[in-house]
Amino acid sequence: MRAISQDIFGGPEVLHLVEADRPTPLPTEVLVRVHAAGVNPVDAKTRAGQGVAGILGDPPFILGWDVSGVVEEIGHGVHTLAVGDEVYGMPWFPRAASAYAE
C-alpha cells in the first residue's frame, strides 16, 4: 500500500511517499481502507519531534490519527463492526494509527 512516511523529524518537507506492507489488525482492532485523513496540530507537532513523538519513538513512522474509510478486515474480538462498514474517528490515540496510508 502507499503511505506517507518520514525518516527524520522536521517540517512538511520530511514527508515522502513509500510502499508499505498492509497491516494485519490485532485483536479488537479493525483495518480501515482510508478514504480521507485529516491533518491536525498533533500531527504537525509529532512530525517535528514534539507532541506524542516520545511515545512513537524515532522515525521512520507513518503519522495520522484522524481517519475515515471502510472496514476491510476485523481482528479477533471485534463484534460491533463488520467488513464493509463506513467508519470515521481518531483510533487509539496516542498509539500509532498510521492514517496517512491507504
mmCIF file with all atom_site columns, C-alpha atoms in Angstrom:
data_model
loop_
_atom_site.group_PDB
_atom_site.id
_atom_site.type_symbol
_atom_site.label_atom_id
_atom_site.label_alt_id
_atom_site.label_comp_id
_atom_site.label_asym_id
_atom_site.label_entity_id
_atom_site.label_seq_id
_atom_site.pdbx_PDB_ins_code
_atom_site.Cartn_x
_atom_site.Cartn_y
_atom_site.Cartn_z
_atom_site.occupancy
_atom_site.B_iso_or_equiv
_atom_site.pdbx_formal_charge
_atom_site.auth_seq_id
_atom_site.auth_comp_id
_atom_site.auth_asym_id
_atom_site.auth_atom_id
_atom_site.pdbx_PDB_model_num
ATOM 1   C CA . MET A 1 1   ? 0.000   0.000   0.000  1.00 0.00 ? 1   MET A CA 1
ATOM 2   C CA . ARG A 1 2   ? 1.085   3.592   -0.467 1.00 0.00 ? 2   ARG A CA 1
ATOM 3   C CA . ALA A 1 3   ? 1.804   5.663   2.625  1.00 0.00 ? 3   ALA A CA 1
ATOM 4   C CA . ILE A 1 4   ? 3.282   8.991   3.612  1.00 0.00 ? 4   ILE A CA 1
ATOM 5   C CA . SER A 1 5   ? 6.230   8.343   5.896  1.00 0.00 ? 5   SER A CA 1
ATOM 6   C CA . GLN A 1 6   ? 9.096   10.244  7.448  1.00 0.00 ? 6   GLN A CA 1
ATOM 7   C CA . ASP A 1 7   ? 12.632  9.168   8.269  1.00 0.00 ? 7   ASP A CA 1
ATOM 8   C CA . ILE A 1 8   ? 13.619  12.215  10.345 1.00 0.00 ? 8   ILE A CA 1
ATOM 9   C CA . PHE A 1 9   ? 11.868  14.872  12.410 1.00 0.00 ? 9   PHE A CA 1
ATOM 10  C CA . GLY A 1 10  ? 11.182  18.209  10.731 1.00 0.00 ? 10  GLY A CA 1
ATOM 11  C CA . GLY A 1 11  ? 8.734   20.236  8.671  1.00 0.00 ? 11  GLY A CA 1
ATOM 12  C CA . PRO A 1 12  ? 6.442   19.049  5.891  1.00 0.00 ? 12  PRO A CA 1
ATOM 13  C CA . GLU A 1 13  ? 9.444   18.577  3.611  1.00 0.00 ? 13  GLU A CA 1
ATOM 14  C CA . VAL A 1 14  ? 10.460  15.402  5.527  1.00 0.00 ? 14  VAL A CA 1
ATOM 15  C CA . LEU A 1 15  ? 7.299   13.593  4.385  1.00 0.00 ? 15  LEU A CA 1
ATOM 16  C CA . HIS A 1 16  ? 7.641   11.265  1.415  1.00 0.00 ? 16  HIS A CA 1
ATOM 17  C CA . LEU A 1 17  ? 5.687   8.574   -0.399 1.00 0.00 ? 17  LEU A CA 1
ATOM 18  C CA . VAL A 1 18  ? 6.637   4.955   0.340  1.00 0.00 ? 18  VAL A CA 1
ATOM 19  C CA . GLU A 1 19  ? 5.327   1.468   -0.312 1.00 0.00 ? 19  GLU A CA 1
ATOM 20  C CA . ALA A 1 20  ? 4.437   -0.243  2.965  1.00 0.00 ? 20  ALA A CA 1
ATOM 21  C CA . ASP A 1 21  ? 3.195   -3.684  3.909  1.00 0.00 ? 21  ASP A CA 1
ATOM 22  C CA . ARG A 1 22  ? -0.525  -3.985  4.505  1.00 0.00 ? 22  ARG A CA 1
ATOM 23  C CA . PRO A 1 23  ? -1.021  -4.262  8.274  1.00 0.00 ? 23  PRO A CA 1
ATOM 24  C CA . THR A 1 24  ? -2.946  -7.069  9.942  1.00 0.00 ? 24  THR A CA 1
ATOM 25  C CA . PRO A 1 25  ? -5.341  -5.986  12.680 1.00 0.00 ? 25  PRO A CA 1
ATOM 26  C CA . LEU A 1 26  ? -4.554  -7.143  16.196 1.00 0.00 ? 26  LEU A CA 1
ATOM 27  C CA . PRO A 1 27  ? -7.297  -8.493  18.459 1.00 0.00 ? 27  PRO A CA 1
ATOM 28  C CA . THR A 1 28  ? -10.032 -5.855  18.976 1.00 0.00 ? 28  THR A CA 1
ATOM 29  C CA . GLU A 1 29  ? -8.711  -3.795  16.032 1.00 0.00 ? 29  GLU A CA 1
ATOM 30  C CA . VAL A 1 30  ? -10.052 -3.198  12.535 1.00 0.00 ? 30  VAL A CA 1
ATOM 31  C CA . LEU A 1 31  ? -8.171  -2.464  9.329  1.00 0.00 ? 31  LEU A CA 1
ATOM 32  C CA . VAL A 1 32  ? -9.633  0.565   7.541  1.00 0.00 ? 32  VAL A CA 1
ATOM 33  C CA . ARG A 1 33  ? -9.190  1.329   3.850  1.00 0.00 ? 33  ARG A CA 1
ATOM 34  C CA . VAL A 1 34  ? -8.599  5.067   4.201  1.00 0.00 ? 34  VAL A CA 1
ATOM 35  C CA . HIS A 1 35  ? -10.702 7.371   2.054  1.00 0.00 ? 35  HIS A CA 1
ATOM 36  C CA . ALA A 1 36  ? -9.651  10.569  3.852  1.00 0.00 ? 36  ALA A CA 1
ATOM 37  C CA . ALA A 1 37  ? -7.198  11.517  6.576  1.00 0.00 ? 37  ALA A CA 1
ATOM 38  C CA . GLY A 1 38  ? -7.165  14.780  8.472  1.00 0.00 ? 38  GLY A CA 1
ATOM 39  C CA . VAL A 1 39  ? -4.068  16.713  9.419  1.00 0.00 ? 39  VAL A CA 1
ATOM 40  C CA . ASN A 1 40  ? -4.263  18.296  12.854 1.00 0.00 ? 40  ASN A CA 1
ATOM 41  C CA . PRO A 1 41  ? -1.853  20.122  15.197 1.00 0.00 ? 41  PRO A CA 1
ATOM 42  C CA . VAL A 1 42  ? -0.867  16.849  16.906 1.00 0.00 ? 42  VAL A CA 1
ATOM 43  C CA . ASP A 1 43  ? 0.386   15.536  13.540 1.00 0.00 ? 43  ASP A CA 1
ATOM 44  C CA . ALA A 1 44  ? 2.496   18.647  12.938 1.00 0.00 ? 44  ALA A CA 1
ATOM 45  C CA . LYS A 1 45  ? 3.992   18.602  16.441 1.00 0.00 ? 45  LYS A CA 1
ATOM 46  C CA . THR A 1 46  ? 4.760   14.888  16.261 1.00 0.00 ? 46  THR A CA 1
ATOM 47  C CA . ARG A 1 47  ? 6.304   15.237  12.795 1.00 0.00 ? 47  ARG A CA 1
ATOM 48  C CA . ALA A 1 48  ? 8.629   17.890  14.277 1.00 0.00 ? 48  ALA A CA 1
ATOM 49  C CA . GLY A 1 49  ? 9.669   15.681  17.216 1.00 0.00 ? 49  GLY A CA 1
ATOM 50  C CA . GLN A 1 50  ? 7.321   17.178  19.831 1.00 0.00 ? 50  GLN A CA 1
ATOM 51  C CA . GLY A 1 51  ? 3.836   16.167  20.952 1.00 0.00 ? 51  GLY A CA 1
ATOM 52  C CA . VAL A 1 52  ? 3.491   12.402  21.182 1.00 0.00 ? 52  VAL A CA 1
ATOM 53  C CA . ALA A 1 53  ? 6.786   11.756  19.368 1.00 0.00 ? 53  ALA A CA 1
ATOM 54  C CA . GLY A 1 54  ? 8.173   10.445  22.666 1.00 0.00 ? 54  GLY A CA 1
ATOM 55  C CA . ILE A 1 55  ? 5.535   7.701   22.640 1.00 0.00 ? 55  ILE A CA 1
ATOM 56  C CA . LEU A 1 56  ? 6.082   6.740   18.992 1.00 0.00 ? 56  LEU A CA 1
ATOM 57  C CA . GLY A 1 57  ? 9.864   6.767   19.264 1.00 0.00 ? 57  GLY A CA 1
ATOM 58  C CA . ASP A 1 58  ? 12.260  7.691   16.494 1.00 0.00 ? 58  ASP A CA 1
ATOM 59  C CA . PRO A 1 59  ? 11.199  7.687   12.839 1.00 0.00 ? 59  PRO A CA 1
ATOM 60  C CA . PRO A 1 60  ? 10.559  6.137   10.451 1.00 0.00 ? 60  PRO A CA 1
ATOM 61  C CA . PHE A 1 61  ? 6.823   6.119   11.071 1.00 0.00 ? 61  PHE A CA 1
ATOM 62  C CA . ILE A 1 62  ? 3.541   6.922   9.371  1.00 0.00 ? 62  ILE A CA 1
ATOM 63  C CA . LEU A 1 63  ? 1.563   9.682   11.063 1.00 0.00 ? 63  LEU A CA 1
ATOM 64  C CA . GLY A 1 64  ? -2.138  10.349  11.191 1.00 0.00 ? 64  GLY A CA 1
ATOM 65  C CA . TRP A 1 65  ? -4.936  9.791   13.675 1.00 0.00 ? 65  TRP A CA 1
ATOM 66  C CA . ASP A 1 66  ? -7.979  11.434  12.052 1.00 0.00 ? 66  ASP A CA 1
ATOM 67  C CA . VAL A 1 67  ? -9.345  8.932   9.561  1.00 0.00 ? 67  VAL A CA 1
ATOM 68  C CA . SER A 1 68  ? -12.414 7.945   7.596  1.00 0.00 ? 68  SER A CA 1
ATOM 69  C CA . GLY A 1 69  ? -12.901 4.958   5.345  1.00 0.00 ? 69  GLY A CA 1
ATOM 70  C CA . VAL A 1 70  ? -14.324 1.461   5.115  1.00 0.00 ? 70  VAL A CA 1
ATOM 71  C CA . VAL A 1 71  ? -13.573 -1.529  7.349  1.00 0.00 ? 71  VAL A CA 1
ATOM 72  C CA . GLU A 1 72  ? -11.591 -4.016  5.288  1.00 0.00 ? 72  GLU A CA 1
ATOM 73  C CA . GLU A 1 73  ? -10.687 -6.604  7.909  1.00 0.00 ? 73  GLU A CA 1
ATOM 74  C CA . ILE A 1 74  ? -11.574 -7.205  11.559 1.00 0.00 ? 74  ILE A CA 1
ATOM 75  C CA . GLY A 1 75  ? -9.420  -8.616  14.303 1.00 0.00 ? 75  GLY A CA 1
ATOM 76  C CA . HIS A 1 76  ? -10.453 -11.288 16.783 1.00 0.00 ? 76  HIS A CA 1
ATOM 77  C CA . GLY A 1 77  ? -12.932 -9.992  19.334 1.00 0.00 ? 77  GLY A CA 1
ATOM 78  C CA . VAL A 1 78  ? -14.488 -7.262  17.172 1.00 0.00 ? 78  VAL A CA 1
ATOM 79  C CA . HIS A 1 79  ? -18.262 -7.593  17.409 1.00 0.00 ? 79  HIS A CA 1
ATOM 80  C CA . THR A 1 80  ? -19.591 -4.079  16.781 1.00 0.00 ? 80  THR A CA 1
ATOM 81  C CA . LEU A 1 81  ? -18.181 -3.550  13.268 1.00 0.00 ? 81  LEU A CA 1
ATOM 82  C CA . ALA A 1 82  ? -18.173 -5.640  10.102 1.00 0.00 ? 82  ALA A CA 1
ATOM 83  C CA . VAL A 1 83  ? -16.246 -5.664  6.846  1.00 0.00 ? 83  VAL A CA 1
ATOM 84  C CA . GLY A 1 84  ? -17.786 -3.007  4.602  1.00 0.00 ? 84  GLY A CA 1
ATOM 85  C CA . ASP A 1 85  ? -18.880 -0.666  7.416  1.00 0.00 ? 85  ASP A CA 1
ATOM 86  C CA . GLU A 1 86  ? -18.099 3.011   6.851  1.00 0.00 ? 86  GLU A CA 1
ATOM 87  C CA . VAL A 1 87  ? -16.213 4.465   9.813  1.00 0.00 ? 87  VAL A CA 1
ATOM 88  C CA . TYR A 1 88  ? -14.529 7.625   10.980 1.00 0.00 ? 88  TYR A CA 1
ATOM 89  C CA . GLY A 1 89  ? -12.729 8.673   14.109 1.00 0.00 ? 89  GLY A CA 1
ATOM 90  C CA . MET A 1 90  ? -9.483  9.004   16.000 1.00 0.00 ? 90  MET A CA 1
ATOM 91  C CA . PRO A 1 91  ? -8.300  5.471   16.775 1.00 0.00 ? 91  PRO A CA 1
ATOM 92  C CA . TRP A 1 92  ? -6.384  4.632   19.944 1.00 0.00 ? 92  TRP A CA 1
ATOM 93  C CA . PHE A 1 93  ? -4.637  7.976   20.386 1.00 0.00 ? 93  PHE A CA 1
ATOM 94  C CA . PRO A 1 94  ? -1.752  8.323   21.214 1.00 0.00 ? 94  PRO A CA 1
ATOM 95  C CA . ARG A 1 95  ? -0.837  4.879   19.862 1.00 0.00 ? 95  ARG A CA 1
ATOM 96  C CA . ALA A 1 96  ? 0.183   4.981   16.183 1.00 0.00 ? 96  ALA A CA 1
ATOM 97  C CA . ALA A 1 97  ? -2.820  4.707   13.843 1.00 0.00 ? 97  ALA A CA 1
ATOM 98  C CA . SER A 1 98  ? -0.992  5.418   10.546 1.00 0.00 ? 98  SER A CA 1
ATOM 99  C CA . ALA A 1 99  ? -3.898  7.233   8.872  1.00 0.00 ? 99  ALA A CA 1
ATOM 100 C CA . TYR A 1 100 ? -1.539  8.667   6.221  1.00 0.00 ? 100 TYR A CA 1
ATOM 101 C CA . ALA A 1 101 ? -1.780  5.393   4.342  1.00 0.00 ? 101 ALA A CA 1
ATOM 102 C CA . GLU A 1 102 ? -4.208  3.599   2.077  1.00 0.00 ? 102 GLU A CA 1
#
